[in-house]
Amino acid sequence: MDILIRPAEPADYEALGEITAQAYLQDGLLLFGESDWYLEELKDVAKRASAAEVLVATENGNILGGVTFVPSGGPLADLARPGEAEIRMLAMAHAARGRGVGQALVQACVDRASGAATGVVLCTQPTMHTAHRIYERLGFTRAPERDWHPIPGDDFTLLAYELTL
């Protein structure tokens, strides 16, 4: 496996947006399926790239997945406190799963945060067990006191993980 992690380029945006949207749809992670408002956010890689660093994993020129790295103080942070970086929208193509792509993307974010942030945080859905294992393998721990509800008045909860650097 010769996976390259690099910053996303504009030519990657459409493919990565589709991979991200399909990963969330196929895994049942959108509350309202195809009509979920968040689907358009997942597809809009250009918007994310204008406010954070979007990384892609490629192999032989093919995009396998991607992640959004929000440096400390970045406008896309949902959970990060001052001094913390945040990881968002980690997604892999189904065919690329189980090959270490997700772990390589998360590690690239941790590497970017090292020396520039006091820690890295992320939120994840309770059903994303494979992602939880990746985070825990890389030293992240659950931070239940930071769990949150992105939809006011709804019981939908995102679980928080943190890594102190």
XYZ file of C-alpha atoms in Angstrom:
165
model
C 0.000 0.000 0.000
C 1.485 3.299 -1.117
C -0.901 5.911 0.258
C 0.000 9.572 -0.047
C -1.542 12.165 2.269
C -1.498 15.666 0.792
C -3.444 18.929 0.821
C -6.526 18.777 -1.377
C -6.335 20.698 -4.638
C -9.314 22.296 -6.391
C -9.325 19.430 -8.908
C -9.950 17.037 -5.955
C -12.934 18.885 -4.486
C -15.755 17.287 -6.429
C -14.499 13.710 -5.971
C -13.781 14.209 -2.268
C -17.165 15.851 -1.735
C -18.871 12.849 -3.315
C -16.794 10.354 -1.289
C -17.629 12.211 1.928
C -21.337 12.486 1.159
C -21.582 8.823 0.115
C -19.731 7.645 3.219
C -22.187 9.474 5.471
C -25.208 8.328 3.443
C -24.167 4.678 3.123
C -23.352 4.463 6.824
C -26.695 5.983 7.814
C -25.036 8.956 9.505
C -27.402 11.632 8.226
C -30.562 12.052 10.278
C -32.676 12.854 7.228
C -30.876 10.805 4.559
C -30.755 12.392 1.093
C -32.837 15.363 2.285
C -30.471 16.192 5.175
C -29.173 19.788 5.003
C -25.727 18.578 6.122
C -25.301 16.614 2.884
C -24.570 19.835 0.981
C -22.001 20.831 3.629
C -20.255 17.480 3.174
C -20.118 17.960 -0.592
C -18.818 21.549 -0.409
C -15.090 20.893 -0.124
C -14.229 24.286 -1.632
C -16.016 26.012 1.243
C -14.123 23.938 3.820
C -10.802 24.483 2.054
C -11.299 28.258 2.183
C -11.455 28.160 5.996
C -9.369 25.118 7.000
C -6.910 22.601 5.603
C -8.488 19.736 3.713
C -6.279 16.682 3.289
C -6.762 13.798 0.889
C -5.409 10.280 0.868
C -4.485 9.098 -2.610
C -3.118 5.950 -4.158
C -1.925 5.920 -7.749
C -3.674 9.256 -8.250
C -7.047 8.005 -6.981
C -8.660 9.732 -4.012
C -9.390 7.238 -1.236
C -10.687 9.645 1.391
C -10.161 12.915 3.164
C -10.389 14.931 6.346
C -10.707 18.567 7.366
C -8.023 19.849 9.749
C -9.005 23.006 11.628
C -5.970 24.667 13.195
C -6.241 26.364 16.573
C -8.605 29.308 16.307
C -9.962 28.188 12.936
C -13.482 29.322 12.016
C -14.732 25.775 11.310
C -14.128 24.575 14.855
C -17.198 23.175 16.593
C -15.592 21.844 19.739
C -12.051 23.210 20.024
C -11.086 25.474 22.890
C -8.371 28.129 22.542
C -5.094 26.421 21.657
C -6.715 23.234 20.337
C -6.919 22.014 16.762
C -9.934 20.077 15.512
C -10.526 17.209 13.098
C -13.750 17.178 11.070
C -15.449 15.207 8.319
C -13.155 12.178 8.156
C -14.437 9.913 5.370
C -13.177 7.114 3.160
C -14.519 5.502 0.027
C -16.026 2.126 0.929
C -13.476 0.328 -1.248
C -10.623 1.959 0.711
C -11.796 0.966 4.167
C -9.782 -1.390 6.329
C -6.493 -0.374 4.694
C -5.216 2.201 7.191
C -6.406 5.232 5.221
C -8.429 6.705 8.084
C -5.600 6.248 10.557
C -3.124 7.869 8.144
C -5.413 10.883 7.706
C -5.943 11.312 11.452
C -2.200 10.936 12.098
C -1.502 13.630 9.483
C -3.801 15.973 11.416
C -2.079 15.163 14.706
C 1.300 15.800 13.053
C 0.090 19.193 11.796
C -1.154 20.130 15.271
C 2.058 19.073 17.048
C 4.024 22.107 18.119
C 1.215 24.483 17.110
C -1.581 23.373 19.442
C -2.001 22.053 22.980
C -4.285 19.284 21.801
C -6.579 17.926 19.133
C -10.310 17.357 19.505
C -12.998 15.817 17.369
C -16.586 14.728 17.599
C -18.069 11.548 16.249
C -21.381 9.770 16.142
C -22.054 6.970 18.633
C -22.382 4.390 15.827
C -18.964 5.111 14.265
C -17.224 2.260 16.082
C -14.454 1.791 13.509
C -13.541 5.478 13.751
C -13.561 5.258 17.565
C -10.989 2.447 17.366
C -8.763 4.561 15.095
C -8.908 7.495 17.516
C -8.177 5.314 20.538
C -5.255 3.590 18.771
C -3.736 7.024 18.187
C -4.092 8.020 21.853
C -7.364 9.958 21.830
C -9.575 9.496 24.868
C -13.285 10.026 25.324
C -14.236 13.385 26.805
C -17.913 12.869 27.716
C -18.101 16.263 29.402
C -17.610 17.780 25.927
C -20.318 15.751 24.157
C -22.831 18.043 22.482
C -26.109 18.322 20.597
C -25.640 20.009 17.200
C -29.398 20.296 16.651
C -31.036 22.384 19.389
C -33.918 20.551 21.024
C -32.957 17.182 19.510
C -31.596 14.154 21.382
C -28.929 13.554 18.696
C -25.560 13.598 20.492
C -22.029 13.836 19.135
C -19.321 12.177 21.232
C -16.144 14.111 21.954
C -12.607 12.724 21.849
C -9.448 14.602 22.757
C -5.706 14.143 22.525
C -3.325 16.209 24.628
C -0.112 17.070 22.785
